[in-house]
Short mmCIF file of C-alpha atoms and ligand atoms in Angstrom, two decimals:
data_model
loop_
_atom_site.label_atom_id
_atom_site.label_comp_id
_atom_site.label_asym_id
_atom_site.label_seq_id
_atom_site.Cartn_x
_atom_site.Cartn_y
_atom_site.Cartn_z
CA UNK A 1 9.04 -134.40 170.55
CA UNK A 2 10.00 -132.69 173.80
CA UNK A 3 9.58 -135.39 176.49
CA UNK A 4 9.49 -132.77 179.27
CA UNK A 5 6.22 -131.42 177.89
CA UNK A 6 4.69 -134.88 178.40
CA UNK A 7 5.86 -135.43 181.95
CA UNK A 8 4.53 -132.04 183.08
CA UNK A 9 1.05 -133.57 183.23
CA UNK A 10 0.23 -134.26 186.89
CA UNK A 11 -3.09 -135.97 185.99
CA UNK A 12 -5.21 -133.51 187.96
CA UNK A 13 -8.09 -133.68 185.46
CA UNK A 14 -8.76 -129.94 185.34
CA UNK A 15 -8.72 -130.14 181.55
CA UNK A 16 -11.53 -132.72 181.36
CA UNK A 17 -14.54 -130.32 181.49
CA UNK A 18 -12.98 -128.22 178.72
CA UNK A 19 -12.46 -131.07 176.26
CA UNK A 20 -15.27 -131.42 173.68
CA UNK A 21 -14.60 -135.09 172.96
CA UNK A 22 -14.47 -136.00 176.65
CA UNK A 23 -17.74 -134.15 177.27
CA UNK A 24 -19.36 -136.24 174.54
CA UNK A 25 -17.93 -139.63 175.54
CA UNK A 26 -16.71 -139.50 179.18
CA UNK A 27 -13.90 -141.81 178.05
CA UNK A 28 -10.41 -141.34 179.46
CA UNK A 29 -8.92 -142.20 176.06
CA UNK A 30 -10.88 -139.28 174.58
CA UNK A 31 -9.60 -136.82 177.21
CA UNK A 32 -6.52 -134.55 177.17
CA UNK A 33 -5.07 -136.37 180.19
CA UNK A 34 -5.58 -139.76 178.51
CA UNK A 35 -4.06 -138.57 175.24
CA UNK A 36 -0.95 -137.23 176.97
CA UNK A 37 -0.62 -140.56 178.80
CA UNK A 38 -0.91 -142.53 175.54
CA UNK A 39 1.73 -140.45 173.74
CA UNK A 40 4.00 -140.69 176.80
CA UNK A 41 3.70 -144.49 176.87
CA UNK A 42 4.73 -144.67 173.20
CA UNK A 43 7.68 -142.35 173.79
CA UNK A 44 8.76 -144.54 176.73
CA UNK A 45 8.53 -147.66 174.55
CA UNK A 46 5.73 -149.18 176.62
CA UNK A 47 3.06 -148.98 173.92
CA UNK A 48 3.09 -149.89 170.24
CA UNK A 49 1.88 -147.47 167.60
CA UNK A 50 -1.12 -149.57 166.69
CA UNK A 51 -4.02 -148.58 164.45
CA UNK A 52 -6.17 -148.47 167.57
CA UNK A 53 -3.86 -145.96 169.22
CA UNK A 54 -3.86 -143.71 166.14
CA UNK A 55 -7.66 -144.02 166.02
CA UNK A 56 -7.89 -142.79 169.63
CA UNK A 57 -5.56 -139.89 168.96
CA UNK A 58 -7.30 -138.88 165.73
CA UNK A 59 -10.44 -138.09 167.71
CA UNK A 60 -8.64 -135.04 169.13
CA UNK A 61 -9.74 -131.80 167.44
CA UNK A 62 -6.50 -129.95 168.26
CA UNK A 63 -8.80 -127.20 169.57
CA UNK A 64 -6.41 -126.54 172.48
CA UNK A 65 -9.19 -125.83 174.98
CA UNK A 66 -7.23 -128.16 177.28
CA UNK A 67 -4.22 -125.82 177.11
CA UNK A 68 -6.37 -122.90 178.31
CA UNK A 69 -7.56 -125.02 181.26
CA UNK A 70 -4.30 -126.70 182.30
CA UNK A 71 -2.54 -125.19 185.34
CA UNK A 72 0.76 -126.85 184.34
CA UNK A 73 1.02 -125.43 180.84
CA UNK A 74 0.44 -128.81 179.16
CA UNK A 75 -1.00 -128.51 175.66
CA UNK A 76 -2.43 -131.96 174.91
CA UNK A 77 -3.83 -130.91 171.53
CA UNK A 78 -0.46 -129.62 170.34
CA UNK A 79 1.34 -132.71 171.66
CA UNK A 80 -1.04 -135.02 169.79
CA UNK A 81 -0.70 -132.91 166.62
CA UNK A 82 3.12 -132.98 166.91
CA UNK A 83 3.08 -136.73 167.49
CA UNK A 84 0.87 -137.48 164.48
CA UNK A 85 2.75 -134.98 162.32
CA UNK A 86 6.08 -136.71 163.14
CA UNK A 87 4.58 -140.13 162.32
CA UNK A 88 3.19 -138.88 159.02
CA UNK A 89 6.46 -137.19 158.05
CA UNK A 90 8.36 -140.44 158.76
CA UNK A 91 6.16 -142.34 156.30
CA UNK A 92 6.50 -139.61 153.59
CA UNK A 93 3.81 -138.05 151.46
CA UNK A 94 1.48 -140.26 149.45
CA UNK A 95 0.55 -139.43 145.83
CA UNK A 96 -2.59 -137.44 146.72
CA UNK A 97 -0.93 -135.66 149.66
CA UNK A 98 1.99 -134.64 147.44
CA UNK A 99 -0.47 -133.43 144.79
CA UNK A 100 -2.49 -131.34 147.26
CA UNK A 101 0.19 -130.11 149.69
CA UNK A 102 3.04 -129.52 147.24
CA UNK A 103 1.54 -129.05 143.78
CA UNK A 104 -1.69 -127.22 144.66
CA UNK A 105 -1.81 -125.45 148.05
CA UNK A 106 1.43 -123.41 147.76
CA UNK A 107 0.38 -122.02 144.34
CA UNK A 108 -2.42 -119.43 144.60
CA UNK A 109 -3.03 -119.43 140.82
CA UNK A 110 -3.55 -123.20 140.73
CA UNK A 111 -5.69 -123.09 143.86
CA UNK A 112 -7.90 -120.45 142.30
CA UNK A 113 -8.13 -122.37 139.01
CA UNK A 114 -9.15 -125.50 140.92
CA UNK A 115 -12.21 -123.67 142.27
CA UNK A 116 -13.45 -122.64 138.81
CA UNK A 117 -15.41 -125.88 138.22
CA UNK A 118 -17.15 -125.42 141.61
CA UNK A 119 -18.09 -121.87 140.67
CA UNK A 120 -19.51 -123.11 137.35
CA UNK A 121 -21.33 -125.90 139.20
CA UNK A 122 -23.09 -123.29 141.33
CA UNK A 123 -23.66 -120.62 138.70
CA UNK A 124 -25.14 -122.89 136.04
CA UNK A 125 -27.76 -124.15 138.51
CA UNK A 126 -26.29 -127.64 138.43
CA UNK A 127 -25.80 -127.60 142.21
CA UNK A 128 -29.51 -126.99 142.82
CA UNK A 129 -30.44 -129.82 140.46
CA UNK A 130 -27.91 -132.24 141.97
CA UNK A 131 -29.18 -131.48 145.48
CA UNK A 132 -32.84 -131.73 144.45
CA UNK A 133 -32.35 -135.11 142.80
CA UNK A 134 -30.17 -136.39 145.68
CA UNK A 135 -27.51 -137.48 143.17
CA UNK A 136 -24.70 -137.14 145.74
CA UNK A 137 -26.19 -140.01 147.74
CA UNK A 138 -24.73 -142.28 145.05
CA UNK A 139 -21.18 -141.08 145.85
CA UNK A 140 -18.96 -141.61 148.93
CA UNK A 141 -20.36 -139.91 152.06
CA UNK A 142 -17.27 -137.69 152.38
CA UNK A 143 -17.97 -136.10 149.00
CA UNK A 144 -21.55 -135.36 149.99
CA UNK A 145 -20.35 -133.70 153.22
CA UNK A 146 -17.77 -131.60 151.40
CA UNK A 147 -20.34 -130.44 148.88
CA UNK A 148 -22.78 -129.63 151.65
CA UNK A 149 -20.24 -127.36 153.37
CA UNK A 150 -19.66 -125.23 150.28
CA UNK A 151 -21.41 -121.84 150.52
CA UNK A 152 -22.11 -119.61 147.51
CA UNK A 153 -18.75 -118.67 146.02
CA UNK A 154 -17.92 -115.07 145.06
CA UNK A 155 -17.61 -114.27 141.35
CA UNK A 156 -13.83 -113.91 141.70
CA UNK A 157 -11.26 -114.62 144.44
CA UNK A 158 -10.42 -111.43 146.31
CA UNK A 159 -6.69 -111.79 145.50
CA UNK A 160 -7.52 -111.14 141.84
CA UNK A 161 -9.58 -108.05 142.66
CA UNK A 162 -7.77 -106.04 145.30
CA UNK A 163 -4.96 -103.66 144.64
CA UNK A 164 -1.54 -104.45 146.10
CA UNK A 165 -1.61 -101.07 147.86
CA UNK A 166 -4.80 -99.62 149.36
CA UNK A 167 -4.17 -96.03 150.48
CA UNK A 168 -5.20 -94.71 153.89
CA UNK A 169 -8.32 -92.57 154.09
CA UNK A 170 -7.29 -89.15 155.44
CA UNK A 171 -4.07 -88.73 157.36
CA UNK A 172 -1.88 -91.82 157.19
CA UNK A 173 -1.09 -93.21 160.65
CA UNK A 174 0.99 -96.19 159.50
CA UNK A 175 1.35 -99.12 157.12
CA UNK A 176 0.18 -102.67 157.59
CA UNK A 177 0.78 -105.81 155.54
CA UNK A 178 -2.39 -107.82 154.99
CA UNK A 179 -2.13 -111.61 155.02
CA UNK A 180 -4.97 -112.79 152.82
CA UNK A 181 -5.83 -116.37 153.78
CA UNK A 182 -6.61 -118.83 150.95
CA UNK A 183 -10.14 -119.66 152.14
CA UNK A 184 -10.88 -116.02 152.95
CA UNK A 185 -9.90 -115.00 149.41
CA UNK A 186 -11.64 -117.90 147.67
CA UNK A 187 -14.84 -118.09 149.72
CA UNK A 188 -15.22 -115.24 152.24
CA UNK A 189 -13.96 -112.41 150.06
CA UNK A 190 -16.60 -109.95 151.36
CA UNK A 191 -15.20 -110.26 154.88
CA UNK A 192 -11.60 -109.66 153.84
CA UNK A 193 -12.66 -106.75 151.61
CA UNK A 194 -14.34 -105.28 154.70
CA UNK A 195 -11.13 -105.84 156.72
CA UNK A 196 -9.07 -103.84 154.23
CA UNK A 197 -11.71 -101.06 154.14
CA UNK A 198 -11.73 -100.81 157.93
CA UNK A 199 -7.94 -100.58 158.14
CA UNK A 200 -7.90 -97.96 155.41
CA UNK A 201 -10.72 -95.97 157.08
CA UNK A 202 -8.68 -95.91 160.29
CA UNK A 203 -5.73 -94.35 158.48
CA UNK A 204 -3.60 -97.36 157.57
CA UNK A 205 -2.03 -97.87 154.17
CA UNK A 206 -2.66 -101.56 153.47
CA UNK A 207 -0.15 -103.61 151.47
CA UNK A 208 -1.45 -106.98 150.26
CA UNK A 209 1.44 -108.73 148.47
CA UNK A 210 -0.07 -110.73 145.63
CA UNK A 211 2.64 -113.42 145.73
CA UNK A 212 1.94 -114.48 149.30
CA UNK A 213 1.25 -118.19 149.71
CA UNK A 214 -0.86 -120.33 152.05
CA UNK A 215 0.23 -120.00 155.69
CA UNK A 216 1.24 -123.68 155.78
CA UNK A 217 -1.44 -124.90 158.19
CA UNK A 218 -2.59 -127.66 155.75
CA UNK A 219 1.05 -128.86 155.50
CA UNK A 220 1.26 -129.07 159.29
CA UNK A 221 -1.99 -131.03 159.35
CA UNK A 222 -0.68 -133.39 156.65
CA UNK A 223 2.68 -133.99 158.36
CA UNK A 224 4.54 -132.11 155.62
CA UNK A 225 7.09 -130.23 157.71
CA UNK A 226 9.25 -129.37 154.69
CA UNK A 227 6.25 -127.83 152.91
CA UNK A 228 5.41 -125.87 156.04
CA UNK A 229 8.94 -124.46 156.24
CA UNK A 230 8.89 -123.53 152.54
CA UNK A 231 5.61 -121.65 153.01
CA UNK A 232 7.01 -119.84 156.05
CA UNK A 233 10.22 -118.89 154.22
CA UNK A 234 8.33 -117.53 151.20
CA UNK A 235 5.99 -115.37 153.30
CA UNK A 236 8.73 -114.12 155.64
CA UNK A 237 10.93 -113.05 152.67
CA UNK A 238 7.99 -111.47 150.85
CA UNK A 239 6.67 -109.39 153.77
CA UNK A 240 10.24 -108.62 154.84
CA UNK A 241 10.57 -106.57 151.65
CA UNK A 242 7.97 -104.08 152.93
CA UNK A 243 8.24 -101.65 155.84
CA UNK A 244 5.12 -102.47 157.88
CA UNK A 245 4.04 -101.81 161.46
CA UNK A 246 1.90 -104.95 161.68
CA UNK A 247 1.07 -108.00 159.59
CA UNK A 248 -2.69 -108.28 159.92
CA UNK A 249 -4.94 -111.24 159.26
CA UNK A 250 -8.67 -111.79 159.64
CA UNK A 251 -8.32 -115.58 159.61
CA UNK A 252 -7.84 -117.16 163.05
CA UNK A 253 -6.14 -120.27 161.68
CA UNK A 254 -3.65 -118.27 159.60
CA UNK A 255 -2.90 -115.94 162.53
CA UNK A 256 -2.09 -118.86 164.83
CA UNK A 257 0.26 -120.39 162.23
CA UNK A 258 1.97 -117.11 161.25
CA UNK A 259 2.75 -116.42 164.91
CA UNK A 260 4.69 -119.71 164.98
CA UNK A 261 6.96 -118.99 161.97
CA UNK A 262 9.86 -118.07 164.29
CA UNK A 263 9.52 -121.50 165.90
CA UNK A 264 9.03 -123.35 162.60
CA UNK A 265 12.18 -121.76 161.16
CA UNK A 266 14.10 -122.54 164.34
CA UNK A 267 14.71 -119.04 165.65
CA UNK A 268 15.59 -117.49 162.26
CA UNK A 269 15.76 -113.73 162.97
CA UNK A 270 13.55 -112.41 160.10
CA UNK A 271 10.98 -115.16 160.83
CA UNK A 272 10.92 -114.28 164.54
CA UNK A 273 10.51 -110.59 163.65
CA UNK A 274 7.72 -111.48 161.20
CA UNK A 275 5.87 -113.47 163.88
CA UNK A 276 6.22 -110.66 166.41
CA UNK A 277 4.39 -108.31 164.01
CA UNK A 278 1.41 -110.60 163.35
CA UNK A 279 -1.91 -109.35 164.72
CA UNK A 280 -5.46 -110.56 164.45
CA UNK A 281 -7.63 -107.81 162.96
CA UNK A 282 -9.55 -107.47 166.26
CA UNK A 283 -6.29 -106.55 168.03
CA UNK A 284 -5.56 -103.69 165.62
CA UNK A 285 -9.13 -102.38 165.56
CA UNK A 286 -9.36 -102.49 169.37
CA UNK A 287 -6.27 -100.26 169.54
CA UNK A 288 -8.33 -97.59 167.78
CA UNK A 289 -11.67 -98.02 169.55
CA UNK A 290 -11.89 -94.30 170.30
CA UNK A 291 -11.49 -93.31 166.65
CA UNK A 292 -13.74 -96.17 165.51
CA UNK A 293 -16.69 -95.36 167.77
CA UNK A 294 -17.80 -92.08 166.06
CA UNK A 295 -17.77 -93.87 162.67
CA UNK A 296 -20.26 -96.54 163.80
CA UNK A 297 -23.98 -96.16 163.03
CA UNK A 298 -26.68 -97.90 165.09
CA UNK A 299 -27.61 -101.50 164.37
CA UNK A 300 -30.77 -102.81 166.01
CA UNK A 301 -29.60 -106.44 166.28
CA UNK A 302 -29.21 -109.12 168.95
CA UNK A 303 -25.71 -110.46 168.45
CA UNK A 304 -23.59 -113.18 170.00
CA UNK A 305 -19.97 -114.24 169.45
CA UNK A 306 -18.39 -117.67 168.91
CA UNK A 307 -14.68 -117.78 169.85
CA UNK A 308 -12.69 -119.63 167.17
CA UNK A 309 -10.25 -122.03 168.88
CA UNK A 310 -7.38 -120.58 166.85
CA UNK A 311 -8.15 -117.12 168.21
CA UNK A 312 -9.19 -117.80 171.83
CA UNK A 313 -7.08 -120.82 172.75
CA UNK A 314 -4.13 -120.55 170.35
CA UNK A 315 -3.72 -116.76 170.44
CA UNK A 316 -5.39 -115.87 173.75
CA UNK A 317 -7.64 -113.23 172.13
CA UNK A 318 -11.09 -113.04 173.76
CA UNK A 319 -11.71 -109.49 174.93
CA UNK A 320 -11.04 -107.49 171.76
CA UNK A 321 -13.79 -108.96 169.52
CA UNK A 322 -16.37 -108.54 172.30
CA UNK A 323 -15.28 -104.96 173.04
CA UNK A 324 -15.60 -104.11 169.35
CA UNK A 325 -19.11 -105.54 169.10
CA UNK A 326 -20.19 -103.64 172.22
CA UNK A 327 -19.01 -100.38 170.58
CA UNK A 328 -21.79 -100.56 167.97
CA UNK A 329 -24.67 -98.30 169.07
CA UNK A 330 -28.02 -100.06 169.49
CA UNK A 331 -26.51 -103.54 169.26
CA UNK A 332 -27.64 -105.92 172.01
CA UNK A 333 -24.74 -108.20 172.85
CA UNK A 334 -25.52 -111.57 174.44
CA UNK A 335 -22.76 -113.85 175.70
CA UNK A 336 -22.95 -117.35 174.25
CA UNK A 337 -22.85 -120.26 176.67
CA UNK A 338 -19.64 -122.29 176.08
CA UNK A 339 -18.59 -119.60 173.58
CA UNK A 340 -15.01 -120.87 173.37
CA UNK A 341 -15.94 -124.52 172.83
CA UNK A 342 -14.99 -125.87 169.40
CA UNK A 343 -17.75 -125.96 166.75
CA UNK A 344 -16.51 -129.30 165.35
CA UNK A 345 -14.92 -127.89 162.20
CA UNK A 346 -11.21 -128.29 163.11
CA UNK A 347 -9.59 -128.32 159.67
CA UNK A 348 -10.75 -131.46 157.89
CA UNK A 349 -12.12 -133.06 161.09
CA UNK A 350 -15.72 -132.43 160.02
CA UNK A 351 -15.06 -134.57 156.92
CA UNK A 352 -12.89 -137.21 158.56
CA UNK A 353 -14.79 -137.63 161.86
CA UNK A 354 -18.35 -136.73 160.84
CA UNK A 355 -20.13 -138.40 163.74
CA UNK A 356 -18.19 -136.61 166.51
CA UNK A 357 -18.15 -133.37 164.53
CA UNK A 358 -21.96 -133.44 164.27
CA UNK A 359 -22.35 -134.09 168.01
CA UNK A 360 -20.10 -131.14 168.86
CA UNK A 361 -21.89 -128.92 166.33
CA UNK A 362 -25.28 -129.84 167.79
CA UNK A 363 -24.17 -128.67 171.24
CA UNK A 364 -22.98 -125.36 169.73
CA UNK A 365 -26.27 -124.88 167.85
CA UNK A 366 -28.27 -125.57 171.03
CA UNK A 367 -26.30 -122.82 172.78
CA UNK A 368 -26.84 -120.41 169.87
CA UNK A 369 -30.59 -121.13 169.96
CA UNK A 370 -30.68 -120.46 173.72
CA UNK A 371 -28.87 -117.11 173.27
CA UNK A 372 -31.79 -115.75 171.22
CA UNK A 373 -29.31 -114.01 168.89
CA UNK A 374 -30.25 -112.90 165.38
CA UNK A 375 -26.63 -112.71 164.28
CA UNK A 376 -23.72 -114.98 165.18
CA UNK A 377 -20.32 -113.36 164.75
CA UNK A 378 -17.04 -115.23 164.42
CA UNK A 379 -13.66 -114.75 162.70
CA UNK A 380 -12.33 -117.96 161.24
CA UNK A 381 -13.19 -119.51 157.87
CA UNK A 382 -13.45 -123.07 159.23
CA UNK A 383 -16.00 -121.94 161.84
CA UNK A 384 -17.84 -119.86 159.23
CA UNK A 385 -18.18 -122.89 156.94
CA UNK A 386 -19.25 -125.30 159.67
CA UNK A 387 -21.67 -122.95 161.43
CA UNK A 388 -23.14 -121.56 158.21
CA UNK A 389 -24.15 -125.07 157.20
CA UNK A 390 -25.41 -125.93 160.70
CA UNK A 391 -27.45 -122.76 160.96
CA UNK A 392 -28.91 -123.15 157.46
CA UNK A 393 -30.14 -126.64 158.39
CA UNK A 394 -31.32 -126.09 161.96
CA UNK A 395 -31.58 -122.35 162.74
CA UNK A 396 -32.19 -120.56 159.45
CA UNK A 397 -33.38 -117.42 161.26
CA UNK A 398 -29.84 -116.80 162.57
CA UNK A 399 -27.39 -115.08 160.23
CA UNK A 400 -23.64 -115.64 160.51
CA UNK A 401 -21.12 -112.87 159.83
CA UNK A 402 -17.42 -112.27 160.18
CA UNK A 403 -16.58 -109.59 162.77
CA UNK A 404 -15.31 -107.17 160.11
CA UNK A 405 -18.45 -107.60 157.99
CA UNK A 406 -20.64 -106.49 160.88
CA UNK A 407 -18.38 -103.54 161.72
CA UNK A 408 -18.30 -102.50 158.05
CA UNK A 409 -22.09 -102.76 157.97
CA UNK A 410 -22.31 -100.45 160.96
CA UNK A 411 -19.90 -98.02 159.28
CA UNK A 412 -22.01 -98.24 156.08
CA UNK A 413 -18.89 -99.02 154.03
S1 SF4 B 1 -3.13 -131.96 180.98
FE1 SF4 B 1 -2.95 -130.40 182.58
S2 SF4 B 1 -5.05 -130.15 183.37
FE2 SF4 B 1 -5.00 -132.07 182.22
S3 SF4 B 1 -4.56 -133.65 183.75
FE3 SF4 B 1 -2.57 -133.02 182.88
S4 SF4 B 1 -1.85 -131.39 184.24
FE4 SF4 B 1 -4.04 -131.66 184.69
S1 SF4 B 2 -7.14 -130.31 171.79
FE1 SF4 B 2 -9.36 -130.23 172.21
S2 SF4 B 2 -10.10 -132.28 171.69
FE2 SF4 B 2 -7.86 -132.44 171.86
S3 SF4 B 2 -7.49 -133.04 173.98
FE3 SF4 B 2 -7.40 -130.80 173.95
S4 SF4 B 2 -9.49 -130.11 174.45
FE4 SF4 B 2 -9.62 -132.30 173.88
#
């Protein structure tokens, strides 16, 4: 860990109002400033790595709202993630971690096969029966939460359906590589299908290499730095074999990770070039707002936007999604209060820290209710899962959509 990054904190406290866990607890140990101080003390040998310390640090969502607020460029979330990742990598992968991070996640075919029982569980009506009878109450709470987050799965993962090359509609303006995130393909396939259609409608030939693998974000989360590097190498080599103007993704979490491949592979030239080409879909669509506008049909809807942390804080993208929504004729855009505050999803945080996750989600839902929106738009699968469940339980009148789904709806694709 780079010690200089720790000592840059001048303890001004400007990050405190941005931190979701501090806003819920008002505890210094649950604040960015406190977390930086704890990690610094360990690095200086003044504090042991006790269970209590790790417990404090694990309350951090790694949402990086503190980085957006800090005048000194300190990124407490990233420092905590780096610290815990280094500790985990020192202790090596356990049996289950090895099984998930090495044997399952990097293999799209296995990942897809692993979802087949869930699809059968939903399609046979077993899910409805299990929920009605409350059978999951007999199992560990974590299992019940995971099951509750699962929305209706598509009949097939998108990776199995789409062609490797989708031609441009009309005159071809360029070629893009499409990075199809695992969760987008397995669960939110309609949104990624819409993304490809939009790019094609705007004149891009879209190449979606079928052998691409997970971006590596789960490996980073699990402290598996070797697995992360392997994922980066595979994707860099694969996309490097195609001449593309941009590498586009509609998954905020994947985009944030792909943009760090140059760093993960320690300045490797093809990896750095790969990262420089990565764009969130909103960035590419916003480039073509003038051509997009005549294709959009009116939508009489009140809409608001939730900024995914991986898009707003990690990639600094805030304006483009809003500009695109405001292009749709008839659409009434309402700004969401605390729009860039985390929704409490944060990878597996909503499973591992359910109590804090629920408190953060409640605050988000209260803001959505106050906005009066009929549709909530966002662009990250973790947020979609978390907010879909929250809305279904507390605000069923509000529909959630990915940005590209709403744009495709307006274009009547
Ligand atoms: S992390 Fe940044 S904003 Fe927070 S106390 Fe330190 S210097 Fe101030
Ligand atoms: S990453 Fe988020 S939860 Fe963690 S310290 Fe920063 S603002 Fe707080």
